[in-house]
Amino acid sequence: MEEYPMKFLLTLIIMLAFPLCAIAGGGESHTGIVDFTRSIWGYMGVFVFVAAYALVPFEHNIHLRKSKPVLFAAGIIWILVAIAYIGIGDTHTAHEAIKESLLEYAELFLFLLVAMTYINALEERNVFQSLRAYLVSRGFS
């Protein structure tokens, strides 16, 4: 029983140290996006990300849905991105990145909204139960 805390502690240390082992390229990339991975803004973004996702397994203990700390952390990380770009005098790139990300989120949200509405309509009309009854009557499990 005493091996469990040591294995857990070793696994936790390895998981927390793993991002430090990643080698990131330096300087400005060919796309014009500045590399902030080795700046204070990059480290703060990683810290906020890890802190938010560390709260996810404790959903029942802290009585907070998983989505709340994750969405809050995403907002803070976007603020850090904006501050980092303002620091180098570039406001256009951060604006375009946030706009593109928000557009992708909206597209995914609308797709899921339509898909779930369709599924709920089929479920309400007992389509899945009818299909199940048909398949079971034909000998399928």
Coordinates of N, CA, C and O in Angstrom, one line a residue:
M1 N 0.8 -1.2 0.0 CA 0.0 0.0 0.0 C 0.9 1.3 0.0 O 0.4 2.3 -0.4
E2 N 2.1 1.1 0.5 CA 3.0 2.3 0.5 C 3.6 2.6 -0.8 O 4.2 3.7 -1.0
E3 N 3.6 1.6 -1.8 CA 4.1 1.9 -3.1 C 3.3 2.9 -3.9 O 3.8 3.6 -4.7
Y4 N 2.0 2.9 -3.6 CA 1.1 3.7 -4.4 C 1.4 5.2 -4.3 O 1.5 5.9 -5.3
P5 N 1.7 5.8 -3.1 CA 2.0 7.2 -3.1 C 3.3 7.5 -3.8 O 3.4 8.5 -4.4
M6 N 4.3 6.6 -3.7 CA 5.6 6.8 -4.4 C 5.4 6.8 -6.0 O 5.9 7.7 -6.7
K7 N 4.6 5.9 -6.4 CA 4.3 5.8 -7.9 C 3.5 7.0 -8.3 O 3.8 7.6 -9.4
F8 N 2.6 7.4 -7.5 CA 1.8 8.6 -7.9 C 2.6 9.8 -7.9 O 2.5 10.7 -8.8
L9 N 3.5 10.0 -6.9 CA 4.4 11.2 -6.8 C 5.3 11.2 -8.0 O 5.6 12.2 -8.6
L10 N 5.9 10.0 -8.3 CA 6.8 9.9 -9.4 C 6.1 10.3 -10.8 O 6.7 11.0 -11.6
T11 N 4.9 9.7 -10.9 CA 4.2 10.0 -12.2 C 3.8 11.5 -12.2 O 3.9 12.1 -13.3
L12 N 3.4 12.1 -11.1 CA 3.1 13.5 -11.1 C 4.3 14.4 -11.4 O 4.2 15.3 -12.2
I13 N 5.5 14.1 -10.9 CA 6.7 14.8 -11.2 C 7.1 14.7 -12.7 O 7.4 15.7 -13.3
I14 N 7.0 13.5 -13.2 CA 7.3 13.3 -14.6 C 6.3 14.1 -15.5 O 6.7 14.8 -16.5
M15 N 5.0 14.1 -15.2 CA 4.0 14.8 -16.0 C 4.2 16.3 -15.9 O 4.1 17.0 -16.9
L16 N 4.6 16.8 -14.7 CA 4.8 18.2 -14.6 C 6.1 18.7 -15.3 O 6.2 19.8 -15.7
A17 N 7.1 17.8 -15.3 CA 8.4 18.2 -15.9 C 8.4 18.0 -17.4 O 9.3 18.5 -18.0
F18 N 7.5 17.2 -17.9 CA 7.6 16.9 -19.3 C 7.5 18.1 -20.2 O 8.3 18.1 -21.2
P19 N 6.7 19.1 -20.0 CA 6.7 20.3 -20.9 C 8.0 21.0 -20.9 O 8.4 21.6 -21.8
L20 N 8.8 20.9 -19.8 CA 10.1 21.5 -19.7 C 11.1 20.9 -20.7 O 12.1 21.5 -21.0
C21 N 10.8 19.6 -21.1 CA 11.7 18.9 -21.9 C 11.5 19.2 -23.4 O 12.4 18.9 -24.2
A22 N 10.5 19.9 -23.7 CA 10.2 20.2 -25.1 C 11.2 21.3 -25.6 O 11.5 22.3 -24.9
I23 N 11.6 21.1 -26.8 CA 12.6 22.1 -27.4 C 11.8 22.9 -28.4 O 11.2 22.4 -29.4
A24 N 11.7 24.2 -28.1 CA 11.0 25.1 -29.0 C 11.9 25.9 -29.8 O 13.0 26.3 -29.4
G25 N 11.5 26.2 -31.1 CA 12.4 27.0 -31.9 C 12.3 28.5 -31.5 O 11.4 28.9 -30.9
G26 N 13.4 29.2 -31.7 CA 13.4 30.6 -31.3 C 13.2 31.5 -32.4 O 13.3 31.2 -33.6
G27 N 13.1 32.8 -32.1 CA 13.0 33.8 -33.1 C 11.6 33.9 -33.8 O 10.7 33.4 -33.3
E28 N 11.6 34.7 -34.9 CA 10.4 34.9 -35.6 C 10.3 33.9 -36.7 O 11.2 33.6 -37.4
S29 N 9.1 33.3 -36.9 CA 8.9 32.3 -37.9 C 8.6 33.0 -39.2 O 8.5 34.2 -39.3
H30 N 8.6 32.2 -40.3 CA 8.4 32.7 -41.6 C 7.0 33.2 -41.9 O 6.7 33.9 -42.9
T31 N 6.0 32.9 -41.0 CA 4.7 33.3 -41.2 C 4.4 34.7 -40.6 O 3.3 35.3 -40.7
G32 N 5.4 35.3 -39.9 CA 5.3 36.6 -39.3 C 4.8 36.5 -37.9 O 4.6 37.6 -37.2
I33 N 4.5 35.3 -37.3 CA 4.0 35.2 -36.0 C 5.3 35.1 -35.1 O 6.1 34.3 -35.3
V34 N 5.3 35.9 -34.1 CA 6.4 36.0 -33.2 C 6.4 34.8 -32.2 O 5.3 34.4 -31.7
D35 N 7.5 34.2 -31.9 CA 7.6 33.1 -31.0 C 7.7 33.6 -29.6 O 8.8 34.1 -29.2
F36 N 6.7 33.4 -28.8 CA 6.7 33.8 -27.4 C 7.0 32.6 -26.4 O 6.7 32.7 -25.2
T37 N 7.4 31.5 -26.9 CA 7.5 30.3 -26.1 C 8.5 30.4 -25.0 O 8.4 29.8 -24.0
R38 N 9.5 31.2 -25.2 CA 10.6 31.4 -24.2 C 10.5 32.7 -23.5 O 11.5 33.2 -22.9
S39 N 9.3 33.4 -23.6 CA 9.2 34.6 -22.9 C 8.3 34.4 -21.6 O 7.8 33.3 -21.4
I40 N 8.2 35.4 -20.8 CA 7.4 35.3 -19.6 C 6.0 35.1 -19.9 O 5.3 34.4 -19.2
W41 N 5.5 35.6 -21.1 CA 4.1 35.4 -21.5 C 3.8 33.9 -21.8 O 2.8 33.4 -21.5
G42 N 4.8 33.3 -22.5 CA 4.6 31.9 -22.8 C 4.6 31.0 -21.6 O 3.8 30.1 -21.4
Y43 N 5.5 31.3 -20.6 CA 5.5 30.5 -19.4 C 4.3 30.8 -18.5 O 3.7 29.8 -17.9
M44 N 3.8 32.0 -18.5 CA 2.6 32.3 -17.8 C 1.4 31.6 -18.4 O 0.5 31.1 -17.7
G45 N 1.3 31.5 -19.8 CA 0.3 30.8 -20.5 C 0.3 29.3 -20.1 O -0.8 28.7 -19.9
V46 N 1.4 28.7 -20.1 CA 1.5 27.3 -19.8 C 1.1 27.1 -18.3 O 0.4 26.1 -18.0
F47 N 1.5 28.0 -17.4 CA 1.1 27.9 -16.0 C -0.4 27.9 -15.8 O -1.0 27.1 -15.1
V48 N -1.0 28.9 -16.5 CA -2.5 29.0 -16.4 C -3.1 27.8 -17.0 O -4.1 27.3 -16.4
F49 N -2.6 27.3 -18.1 CA -3.2 26.1 -18.7 C -3.1 24.9 -17.8 O -4.1 24.2 -17.6
V50 N -1.9 24.7 -17.2 CA -1.8 23.5 -16.3 C -2.6 23.7 -15.1 O -3.3 22.7 -14.6
A51 N -2.7 24.9 -14.5 CA -3.5 25.2 -13.3 C -5.0 24.9 -13.6 O -5.7 24.3 -12.8
A52 N -5.5 25.3 -14.8 CA -6.9 25.1 -15.1 C -7.2 23.6 -15.3 O -8.2 23.1 -14.8
Y53 N -6.3 22.9 -16.0 CA -6.6 21.5 -16.2 C -6.3 20.7 -15.0 O -6.8 19.5 -14.9
A54 N -5.6 21.2 -14.0 CA -5.4 20.5 -12.8 C -6.7 20.5 -11.9 O -6.9 19.6 -11.1
L55 N -7.6 21.5 -12.2 CA -8.8 21.6 -11.5 C -9.9 20.6 -12.0 O -10.9 20.3 -11.4
V56 N -9.7 20.2 -13.3 CA -10.7 19.3 -13.9 C -11.0 18.1 -13.2 O -12.2 17.7 -13.0
P57 N -10.0 17.3 -12.7 CA -10.4 16.0 -12.0 C -11.0 16.3 -10.6 O -11.6 15.4 -10.1
F58 N -11.0 17.5 -10.1 CA -11.5 17.8 -8.8 C -12.9 18.4 -8.9 O -13.3 19.2 -8.0
E59 N -13.6 18.1 -10.0 CA -14.9 18.7 -10.3 C -15.9 18.5 -9.1 O -16.6 19.4 -8.7
H60 N -16.0 17.3 -8.6 CA -16.9 17.0 -7.5 C -16.4 17.6 -6.2 O -17.3 18.0 -5.3
N61 N -15.2 17.7 -6.0 CA -14.6 18.2 -4.7 C -14.8 19.7 -4.6 O -15.1 20.2 -3.5
I62 N -14.6 20.4 -5.7 CA -14.7 21.9 -5.6 C -16.0 22.4 -6.1 O -16.3 23.6 -6.1
H63 N -16.9 21.5 -6.4 CA -18.3 21.9 -6.9 C -18.3 22.9 -8.0 O -19.0 23.9 -7.9
L64 N -17.5 22.6 -9.0 CA -17.3 23.5 -10.1 C -17.3 22.7 -11.4 O -16.5 21.7 -11.5
R65 N -18.1 23.0 -12.4 CA -18.1 22.3 -13.6 C -16.7 22.4 -14.3 O -16.0 23.4 -14.2
K66 N -16.4 21.4 -15.1 CA -15.1 21.3 -15.7 C -14.9 22.5 -16.7 O -13.8 23.0 -16.9
S67 N -15.9 22.9 -17.3 CA -15.8 23.9 -18.4 C -15.5 25.3 -17.8 O -14.8 26.1 -18.5
K68 N -15.9 25.6 -16.6 CA -15.6 26.9 -16.0 C -14.2 27.3 -15.9 O -13.7 28.3 -16.4
P69 N -13.3 26.5 -15.2 CA -11.9 26.9 -15.1 C -11.2 26.8 -16.5 O -10.3 27.6 -16.7
V70 N -11.6 25.9 -17.4 CA -11.0 25.8 -18.7 C -11.3 27.1 -19.5 O -10.4 27.6 -20.1
L71 N -12.6 27.5 -19.5 CA -12.9 28.7 -20.3 C -12.3 29.9 -19.7 O -11.9 30.8 -20.4
F72 N -12.3 30.0 -18.4 CA -11.6 31.1 -17.7 C -10.2 31.2 -18.1 O -9.6 32.3 -18.4
A73 N -9.5 30.0 -18.0 CA -8.1 30.0 -18.4 C -7.9 30.4 -19.9 O -6.9 31.1 -20.2
A74 N -8.8 30.0 -20.8 CA -8.6 30.3 -22.2 C -8.7 31.8 -22.3 O -7.9 32.4 -23.1
G75 N -9.6 32.5 -21.6 CA -9.7 33.9 -21.6 C -8.5 34.6 -21.1 O -8.0 35.6 -21.7
I76 N -7.9 34.1 -20.0 CA -6.7 34.7 -19.5 C -5.5 34.5 -20.5 O -4.7 35.4 -20.7
I77 N -5.4 33.3 -21.1 CA -4.4 33.1 -22.1 C -4.5 34.0 -23.3 O -3.5 34.5 -23.8
W78 N -5.7 34.3 -23.7 CA -5.9 35.2 -24.8 C -5.5 36.6 -24.4 O -4.9 37.4 -25.2
I79 N -5.7 37.0 -23.2 CA -5.3 38.3 -22.6 C -3.8 38.3 -22.6 O -3.2 39.3 -23.0
L80 N -3.1 37.2 -22.2 CA -1.6 37.2 -22.2 C -1.1 37.3 -23.6 O -0.1 38.0 -23.8
V81 N -1.8 36.7 -24.6 CA -1.3 36.8 -26.0 C -1.4 38.3 -26.5 O -0.5 38.8 -27.1
A82 N -2.5 38.9 -26.1 CA -2.7 40.3 -26.5 C -1.7 41.2 -25.9 O -1.1 42.1 -26.5
I83 N -1.4 41.0 -24.6 CA -0.4 41.8 -23.9 C 1.0 41.6 -24.5 O 1.7 42.5 -24.7
A84 N 1.3 40.4 -24.8 CA 2.6 40.1 -25.4 C 2.7 40.8 -26.8 O 3.8 41.4 -27.0
Y85 N 1.7 40.8 -27.6 CA 1.8 41.4 -28.9 C 1.8 43.0 -28.7 O 2.5 43.7 -29.5
I86 N 1.1 43.5 -27.8 CA 1.1 44.9 -27.5 C 2.5 45.3 -27.1 O 3.0 46.4 -27.4
G87 N 3.2 44.4 -26.3 CA 4.5 44.7 -25.8 C 5.5 44.9 -27.0 O 6.5 45.6 -26.8
I88 N 5.3 44.2 -28.1 CA 6.2 44.4 -29.2 C 5.7 45.4 -30.2 O 6.3 45.6 -31.3
G89 N 4.5 46.0 -29.9 CA 4.0 47.0 -30.8 C 3.1 46.5 -31.9 O 2.8 47.2 -32.9
D90 N 2.7 45.3 -31.9 CA 1.9 44.7 -33.0 C 0.5 44.3 -32.4 O 0.4 43.4 -31.6
T91 N -0.5 45.1 -32.8 CA -1.9 44.8 -32.3 C -2.7 44.1 -33.4 O -3.7 43.4 -33.1
H92 N -2.3 44.1 -34.6 CA -3.0 43.5 -35.7 C -3.0 42.0 -35.7 O -4.0 41.3 -35.9
T93 N -1.8 41.4 -35.4 CA -1.6 40.0 -35.5 C -2.5 39.3 -34.4 O -3.1 38.3 -34.6
A94 N -2.4 39.9 -33.2 CA -3.2 39.3 -32.1 C -4.7 39.4 -32.4 O -5.5 38.5 -32.1
H95 N -5.1 40.5 -33.0 CA -6.5 40.7 -33.3 C -7.0 39.6 -34.3 O -8.0 39.0 -34.2
E96 N -6.2 39.4 -35.3 CA -6.5 38.4 -36.3 C -6.5 37.0 -35.7 O -7.4 36.2 -36.1
A97 N -5.6 36.7 -34.9 CA -5.6 35.3 -34.2 C -6.8 35.1 -33.4 O -7.4 34.0 -33.4
I98 N -7.2 36.1 -32.6 CA -8.3 36.0 -31.7 C -9.6 35.8 -32.6 O -10.5 35.0 -32.3
K99 N -9.7 36.6 -33.7 CA -10.8 36.6 -34.5 C -11.0 35.2 -35.2 O -12.1 34.7 -35.3
E100 N -9.8 34.7 -35.7 CA -9.8 33.4 -36.3 C -10.2 32.3 -35.3 O -11.0 31.4 -35.7
S101 N -9.7 32.3 -34.1 CA -10.1 31.3 -33.1 C -11.5 31.4 -32.7 O -12.2 30.4 -32.6
L102 N -12.0 32.6 -32.6 CA -13.4 32.8 -32.3 C -14.4 32.3 -33.4 O -15.4 31.7 -33.1
L103 N -13.9 32.5 -34.6 CA -14.7 32.0 -35.8 C -14.7 30.5 -35.8 O -15.8 29.9 -36.0
E104 N -13.6 29.8 -35.5 CA -13.6 28.4 -35.4 C -14.5 27.9 -34.3 O -15.2 26.9 -34.5
Y105 N -14.4 28.5 -33.2 CA -15.3 28.1 -32.0 C -16.8 28.3 -32.4 O -17.6 27.4 -32.1
A106 N -17.1 29.4 -33.1 CA -18.5 29.6 -33.5 C -19.0 28.5 -34.5 O -20.1 28.0 -34.4
E107 N -18.1 28.2 -35.4 CA -18.5 27.1 -36.4 C -18.7 25.8 -35.7 O -19.7 25.1 -36.0
L108 N -17.8 25.4 -34.8 CA -18.0 24.2 -34.0 C -19.3 24.2 -33.2 O -20.0 23.3 -33.1
F109 N -19.5 25.3 -32.5 CA -20.7 25.5 -31.7 C -22.0 25.3 -32.5 O -22.9 24.6 -32.1
L110 N -22.0 26.0 -33.6 CA -23.2 25.9 -34.5 C -23.4 24.5 -35.0 O -24.6 24.0 -35.1
F111 N -22.4 23.9 -35.4 CA -22.5 22.5 -35.9 C -23.0 21.6 -34.8 O -24.0 20.8 -35.0
L112 N -22.5 21.7 -33.6 CA -22.9 20.8 -32.5 C -24.4 21.2 -32.1 O -25.2 20.3 -31.7
L113 N -24.7 22.4 -32.2 CA -26.1 22.8 -31.8 C -27.1 22.2 -32.8 O -28.1 21.6 -32.4
V114 N -26.8 22.2 -34.1 CA -27.7 21.6 -35.1 C -27.7 20.1 -34.9 O -28.8 19.5 -35.0
A115 N -26.5 19.5 -34.7 CA -26.5 18.0 -34.6 C -27.2 17.6 -33.4 O -28.0 16.6 -33.4
M116 N -27.1 18.2 -32.2 CA -27.8 17.8 -31.0 C -29.3 18.1 -31.2 O -30.1 17.3 -30.6
T117 N -29.7 19.1 -31.8 CA -31.1 19.4 -32.1 C -31.7 18.3 -32.9 O -32.8 17.8 -32.6
Y118 N -31.0 17.8 -33.9 CA -31.5 16.8 -34.8 C -31.6 15.5 -34.0 O -32.6 14.7 -34.1
I119 N -30.5 15.1 -33.2 CA -30.6 13.9 -32.4 C -31.7 14.0 -31.4 O -32.4 13.0 -31.2
N120 N -31.9 15.1 -30.8 CA -33.0 15.2 -29.8 C -34.4 15.0 -30.5 O -35.3 14.4 -29.9
A121 N -34.5 15.6 -31.7 CA -35.8 15.4 -32.4 C -36.0 13.9 -32.8 O -37.2 13.4 -32.6
L122 N -35.0 13.2 -33.2 CA -35.1 11.8 -33.5 C -35.4 11.0 -32.2 O -36.2 10.1 -32.3
E123 N -34.8 11.4 -31.1 CA -35.1 10.7 -29.9 C -36.5 10.9 -29.4 O -37.1 10.0 -28.9
E124 N -36.9 12.1 -29.5 CA -38.3 12.5 -29.1 C -39.4 11.7 -29.9 O -40.4 11.4 -29.3
R125 N -39.1 11.4 -31.1 CA -40.0 10.7 -32.0 C -39.8 9.2 -31.9 O -40.3 8.4 -32.8
N126 N -39.0 8.7 -31.0 CA -38.7 7.3 -30.7 C -38.1 6.6 -31.9 O -38.3 5.4 -32.1
V127 N -37.4 7.3 -32.8 CA -36.7 6.7 -33.9 C -35.7 5.6 -33.5 O -35.6 4.5 -34.1
F128 N -34.9 5.9 -32.5 CA -33.9 5.0 -32.1 C -34.5 3.8 -31.4 O -34.0 2.6 -31.6
Q129 N -35.6 3.9 -30.7 CA -36.2 2.7 -30.1 C -36.8 1.9 -31.1 O -36.8 0.6 -31.1
S130 N -37.4 2.5 -32.2 CA -38.0 1.7 -33.3 C -36.9 1.0 -34.0 O -37.1 -0.2 -34.4
L131 N -35.8 1.6 -34.3 CA -34.7 1.0 -34.9 C -34.1 -0.2 -34.1 O -33.8 -1.2 -34.7
R132 N -34.0 0.0 -32.8 CA -33.6 -1.0 -31.9 C -34.5 -2.2 -31.9 O -34.1 -3.4 -32.0
A133 N -35.8 -1.9 -31.9 CA -36.8 -3.0 -31.9 C -36.7 -3.8 -33.2 O -36.8 -5.0 -33.2
Y134 N -36.6 -3.1 -34.3 CA -36.5 -3.7 -35.6 C -35.2 -4.6 -35.7 O -35.3 -5.8 -36.1
L135 N -34.1 -4.1 -35.2 CA -32.9 -4.9 -35.2 C -32.9 -6.1 -34.3 O -32.5 -7.2 -34.7
V136 N -33.5 -5.9 -33.1 CA -33.6 -7.1 -32.2 C -34.6 -8.1 -32.8 O -34.3 -9.3 -32.7
S137 N -35.7 -7.7 -33.4 CA -36.6 -8.7 -34.0 C -36.0 -9.4 -35.2 O -36.4 -10.6 -35.5
R138 N -34.9 -8.9 -35.8 CA -34.2 -9.6 -36.9 C -33.1 -10.5 -36.4 O -32.3 -11.0 -37.1
G139 N -32.9 -10.5 -35.0 CA -31.9 -11.4 -34.4 C -30.5 -10.7 -34.1 O -29.6 -11.4 -33.7
F140 N -30.5 -9.4 -34.3 CA -29.2 -8.7 -34.0 C -29.2 -8.3 -32.5 O -30.3 -8.1 -31.9
S141 N -28.1 -8.4 -31.9 CA -28.0 -8.0 -30.4 C -27.7 -6.6 -30.2 O -27.4 -5.9 -31.1

